[in-house]
Tab-separated table of C-alpha atoms in Angstrom:
chain	number	residue	atom	x	y	z
A	1279	ALA	CA	-23.281	-1.762	-32.069
A	1280	GLN	CA	-21.046	-1.506	-34.995
A	1281	SER	CA	-17.384	-2.046	-34.325
A	1282	VAL	CA	-14.137	-1.668	-36.278
A	1283	SER	CA	-11.143	-3.685	-35.649
A	1284	GLN	CA	-7.719	-2.874	-36.746
A	1285	HIS	CA	-5.359	-5.855	-36.147
A	1286	ASN	CA	-2.078	-4.236	-35.540
A	1287	HIS	CA	-1.273	-1.442	-33.139
A	1288	HIS	CA	2.131	-0.634	-34.291
A	1289	VAL	CA	4.024	-1.654	-37.400
A	1290	ILE	CA	7.567	-0.971	-37.912
A	1291	LEU	CA	9.248	-1.560	-41.438
A	1292	SER	CA	12.006	-0.481	-43.732
A	1293	GLU	CA	11.649	1.740	-46.676
A	1294	ALA	CA	10.710	-0.160	-49.844
A	1295	ALA	CA	8.983	-2.895	-47.670
A	1296	SER	CA	5.377	-3.664	-48.488
A	1297	LEU	CA	2.725	-2.723	-46.157
A	1298	GLU	CA	-0.722	-4.169	-45.448
A	1299	LEU	CA	-2.898	-3.211	-42.552
A	1300	GLY	CA	-5.831	-5.168	-41.587
A	1301	CYS	CA	-9.409	-3.757	-40.917
A	1302	ASN	CA	-12.651	-5.704	-40.030
A	1303	TYR	CA	-15.977	-4.603	-39.102
A	1304	SER	CA	-18.860	-6.198	-37.519
A	1305	TYR	CA	-21.991	-4.659	-39.152
A	1306	GLY	CA	-23.658	-6.884	-41.531
A	1307	GLY	CA	-25.543	-4.522	-43.783
A	1308	THR	CA	-24.485	-2.154	-46.479
A	1309	VAL	CA	-21.439	-0.059	-45.480
A	1310	ASN	CA	-19.146	2.724	-46.821
A	1311	LEU	CA	-15.662	2.259	-45.947
A	1312	PHE	CA	-12.845	4.667	-45.514
A	1313	TRP	CA	-9.105	4.880	-44.521
A	1314	TYR	CA	-7.781	7.925	-43.107
A	1315	VAL	CA	-4.316	9.047	-42.346
A	1316	GLN	CA	-2.699	11.452	-39.802
A	1317	TYR	CA	0.794	12.409	-40.400
A	1318	PRO	CA	2.795	13.849	-37.494
A	1319	GLY	CA	1.705	17.315	-36.574
A	1320	GLN	CA	-1.117	17.161	-39.175
A	1321	HIS	CA	-4.880	16.627	-39.275
A	1322	LEU	CA	-6.703	13.612	-40.333
A	1323	GLN	CA	-6.850	13.335	-44.071
A	1324	LEU	CA	-8.739	10.814	-46.457
A	1325	LEU	CA	-6.602	8.189	-48.163
A	1326	LEU	CA	-9.353	6.393	-49.999
A	1327	LYS	CA	-12.955	5.335	-49.823
A	1328	TYR	CA	-15.176	2.673	-50.903
A	1329	PHE	CA	-18.967	3.182	-51.503
A	1330	SER	CA	-19.839	0.814	-54.395
A	1331	GLY	CA	-18.506	-0.780	-57.485
A	1332	ASP	CA	-14.912	-2.301	-57.907
A	1333	PRO	CA	-13.979	-3.552	-54.620
A	1334	LEU	CA	-10.139	-2.659	-55.199
A	1335	VAL	CA	-9.904	0.983	-54.638
A	1336	LYS	CA	-6.988	3.247	-55.178
A	1337	GLY	CA	-6.197	6.032	-53.155
A	1338	ILE	CA	-3.620	8.837	-52.939
A	1339	LYS	CA	0.200	8.218	-52.422
A	1340	GLY	CA	0.140	4.810	-53.998
A	1341	PHE	CA	-2.256	3.293	-51.399
A	1342	GLU	CA	-4.912	0.897	-52.294
A	1343	ALA	CA	-7.551	-1.233	-50.269
A	1344	GLU	CA	-9.682	-4.258	-51.038
A	1345	PHE	CA	-13.174	-4.823	-49.909
A	1346	ILE	CA	-14.050	-8.430	-49.084
A	1347	LYS	CA	-17.573	-8.443	-48.283
A	1348	SER	CA	-17.480	-12.274	-47.123
A	1349	LYS	CA	-14.641	-11.378	-44.726
A	1350	PHE	CA	-16.088	-8.116	-43.467
A	1351	SER	CA	-12.708	-6.743	-44.249
A	1352	PHE	CA	-11.167	-3.716	-46.113
A	1353	ASN	CA	-7.448	-4.144	-45.723
A	1354	LEU	CA	-5.096	-1.294	-46.795
A	1355	ARG	CA	-1.937	-2.048	-48.961
A	1356	LYS	CA	1.019	-0.346	-50.249
A	1357	PRO	CA	3.669	-2.232	-52.378
A	1358	SER	CA	6.587	-0.153	-51.258
A	1359	VAL	CA	6.549	2.308	-48.517
A	1360	GLN	CA	8.570	5.480	-48.108
A	1361	TRP	CA	9.887	7.282	-44.967
A	1362	SER	CA	7.106	9.720	-45.503
A	1363	ASP	CA	4.479	7.154	-44.873
A	1364	THR	CA	5.208	7.260	-41.062
A	1365	ALA	CA	1.801	8.151	-39.806
A	1366	GLU	CA	-1.180	6.758	-38.084
A	1367	TYR	CA	-3.696	5.037	-40.154
A	1368	PHE	CA	-7.485	4.794	-39.097
A	1369	CYS	CA	-10.032	2.609	-40.685
A	1370	ALA	CA	-13.689	4.008	-40.466
A	1371	VAL	CA	-16.979	2.617	-41.620
A	1372	THR	CA	-20.410	4.190	-41.954
A	1373	ARG	CA	-23.721	2.153	-42.411
A	1374	SER	CA	-25.464	3.484	-45.533
A	1375	ASN	CA	-28.771	4.390	-43.453
A	1376	ASP	CA	-27.104	6.601	-40.932
A	1377	TYR	CA	-23.677	7.602	-42.125
A	1378	LYS	CA	-22.333	7.705	-38.624
A	1379	LEU	CA	-18.527	7.201	-38.984
A	1380	SER	CA	-17.189	4.478	-36.671
A	1381	PHE	CA	-13.185	4.529	-36.157
A	1382	GLY	CA	-10.838	1.654	-35.673
A	1383	ALA	CA	-8.312	2.286	-32.848
A	1384	GLY	CA	-5.625	3.133	-35.488
A	1385	THR	CA	-2.332	1.572	-36.540
A	1386	THR	CA	0.819	3.630	-36.101
A	1387	VAL	CA	3.266	2.793	-38.867
A	1388	THR	CA	6.872	3.673	-38.421
A	1389	VAL	CA	9.024	3.578	-41.660
A	1390	ARG	CA	12.689	3.329	-41.063
A	1391	ALA	CA	15.120	5.008	-43.587
B	942	GLU	CA	-9.962	25.931	-50.551
B	943	ALA	CA	-9.760	26.700	-46.867
B	944	GLY	CA	-10.064	23.743	-44.461
B	945	VAL	CA	-11.726	23.461	-41.133
B	946	ALA	CA	-10.639	25.823	-38.714
B	947	GLN	CA	-10.457	25.037	-34.986
B	948	SER	CA	-9.346	27.037	-31.804
B	949	PRO	CA	-7.747	27.008	-29.466
B	950	ARG	CA	-5.275	24.394	-30.408
B	951	TYR	CA	-4.268	23.528	-26.919
B	952	LYS	CA	-6.134	24.166	-23.600
B	953	ILE	CA	-5.064	23.153	-20.071
B	954	ILE	CA	-7.706	23.484	-17.342
B	955	GLU	CA	-8.365	22.114	-13.833
B	956	LYS	CA	-11.211	19.735	-13.122
B	957	ARG	CA	-14.513	21.383	-12.572
B	958	GLN	CA	-13.567	24.112	-14.610
B	959	SER	CA	-15.417	24.902	-18.096
B	960	VAL	CA	-14.105	25.100	-21.432
B	961	ALA	CA	-15.341	26.024	-24.949
B	962	PHE	CA	-14.076	24.864	-28.393
B	963	TRP	CA	-14.831	26.642	-31.765
B	964	CYS	CA	-15.123	25.266	-35.267
B	965	ASN	CA	-15.615	26.875	-38.466
B	966	PRO	CA	-16.326	24.322	-41.310
B	967	ILE	CA	-15.577	24.374	-44.937
B	968	SER	CA	-17.875	26.846	-46.606
B	969	GLY	CA	-21.021	25.324	-48.036
B	970	HIS	CA	-20.834	22.225	-45.901
B	971	ALA	CA	-24.053	21.525	-44.453
B	972	THR	CA	-23.005	18.878	-42.010
B	973	LEU	CA	-20.777	19.423	-39.044
B	974	TYR	CA	-19.359	16.712	-36.513
B	975	TRP	CA	-17.642	16.978	-33.261
B	976	TYR	CA	-15.593	13.990	-32.266
B	977	GLN	CA	-13.621	12.999	-29.193
B	978	GLN	CA	-10.258	11.300	-29.547
B	979	ILE	CA	-8.665	9.713	-26.395
B	980	LEU	CA	-5.103	8.743	-26.684
B	981	GLY	CA	-4.532	5.449	-28.178
B	982	GLN	CA	-8.235	5.356	-29.530
B	983	GLY	CA	-9.864	6.289	-32.663
B	984	PRO	CA	-12.131	9.241	-32.848
B	985	LYS	CA	-15.691	8.926	-31.419
B	986	LEU	CA	-18.495	10.881	-32.783
B	987	LEU	CA	-20.168	13.061	-30.070
B	988	ILE	CA	-22.616	14.992	-32.026
B	989	GLN	CA	-23.708	15.509	-35.634
B	990	PHE	CA	-25.532	18.756	-37.012
B	991	GLN	CA	-27.134	19.051	-40.308
B	992	ASN	CA	-27.233	22.798	-41.037
B	993	ASN	CA	-28.299	24.065	-37.436
B	994	GLY	CA	-30.165	21.079	-36.406
B	995	VAL	CA	-28.962	18.169	-34.388
B	996	VAL	CA	-29.013	14.821	-36.233
B	997	ASP	CA	-27.211	12.634	-33.787
B	998	ASP	CA	-26.106	13.470	-30.158
B	999	SER	CA	-26.436	9.695	-28.706
B	1000	GLN	CA	-22.995	9.602	-27.503
B	1001	LEU	CA	-22.836	13.082	-25.949
B	1002	PRO	CA	-22.565	13.178	-22.182
B	1003	LYS	CA	-25.375	15.762	-21.879
B	1004	ASP	CA	-24.841	16.150	-18.202
B	1005	ARG	CA	-21.726	18.235	-18.850
B	1006	PHE	CA	-21.304	18.495	-22.671
B	1007	SER	CA	-23.327	20.892	-24.955
B	1008	ALA	CA	-22.966	21.986	-28.456
B	1009	GLU	CA	-24.530	24.515	-30.755
B	1010	ARG	CA	-24.316	25.510	-34.461
B	1011	LEU	CA	-25.648	29.173	-34.773
B	1012	LYS	CA	-26.875	30.089	-38.205
B	1013	GLY	CA	-25.839	26.615	-39.502
B	1014	VAL	CA	-22.205	27.512	-39.886
B	1015	ASP	CA	-19.858	27.966	-36.894
B	1016	SER	CA	-20.046	25.626	-33.860
B	1017	THR	CA	-19.039	25.606	-30.306
B	1018	LEU	CA	-18.540	22.524	-28.067
B	1019	LYS	CA	-18.601	23.199	-24.183
B	1020	ILE	CA	-17.755	21.141	-21.333
B	1021	GLN	CA	-19.009	22.105	-17.907
B	1022	PRO	CA	-17.602	21.110	-15.480
B	1023	ALA	CA	-14.692	19.193	-16.818
B	1024	LYS	CA	-13.450	15.990	-15.514
B	1025	LEU	CA	-10.156	14.431	-15.821
B	1026	GLU	CA	-11.330	11.724	-18.209
B	1027	ASP	CA	-12.330	14.509	-20.562
B	1028	SER	CA	-8.642	14.904	-21.611
B	1029	ALA	CA	-8.590	14.258	-25.168
B	1030	VAL	CA	-8.232	15.820	-28.702
B	1031	TYR	CA	-11.615	17.421	-29.769
B	1032	LEU	CA	-11.980	17.233	-33.600
B	1033	CYS	CA	-14.425	19.096	-35.708
B	1034	ALA	CA	-15.298	17.770	-39.234
B	1035	SER	CA	-17.514	18.942	-41.994
B	1036	SER	CA	-19.093	17.460	-45.169
B	1037	LEU	CA	-21.605	18.176	-47.904
B	1038	ASP	CA	-24.677	16.126	-47.247
B	1039	PRO	CA	-23.993	12.542	-45.932
B	1040	PRO	CA	-22.358	10.189	-46.942
B	1041	GLU	CA	-19.778	12.510	-48.547
B	1042	THR	CA	-16.396	12.643	-47.379
B	1043	GLN	CA	-15.659	14.168	-43.889
B	1044	TYR	CA	-12.857	16.797	-43.626
B	1045	PHE	CA	-11.202	17.218	-40.399
B	1046	GLY	CA	-9.630	20.214	-38.539
B	1047	PRO	CA	-6.605	19.952	-36.826
B	1048	GLY	CA	-8.273	19.396	-33.429
B	1049	THR	CA	-8.095	20.981	-29.958
B	1050	ARG	CA	-5.915	19.148	-27.504
B	1051	LEU	CA	-7.507	19.394	-23.923
B	1052	LEU	CA	-5.681	18.406	-20.785
B	1053	VAL	CA	-7.768	18.411	-17.576
B	1054	LEU	CA	-5.510	18.446	-14.458
């Protein structure tokens, strides 16, 4: 079965610090990769996605992620976080042949002003 | 563009009672998903519809859970009878034909006492 691992359960950092959240998946075939975010009191929304092409993907609000196929990883980054980036972040993966979205357990990010 | 609508937002029931959740997807989205998100975990797919047909219900506990999507638009998810371990947030999502981005509703938070 495919699994998605997010390395950090809770990350606390100060404004202007850099953020990197790890995501690894176990499936060896062709995959589609996503990062979703859930701000406090809001619903899940898409930050960015990778289907093919340039492995460095830019998303909304200054986030980017890099797909490294050899490492089965899709880490999320932001050079300088803001207080408003406080949220829960989920990595998710689908296989290209069944499109079933498998989520990681999520990482709670708390940004201190 | 209106998002995915879900109701109710919150529900508290006692074990062995029944409960139903409703979802209205984004207009024109052929694919509808129901997820269960237990506290501290990522969403887990319960069932996927393509128009009004079931594509995947492999993780749906069919002895107590049922879902339908009438006329390929709205959907209901029912639990009968509920167990304590069913306490979770139930998320509905919709998309154009896979593998397009899934858009999530606000969820229904269920507490089973």
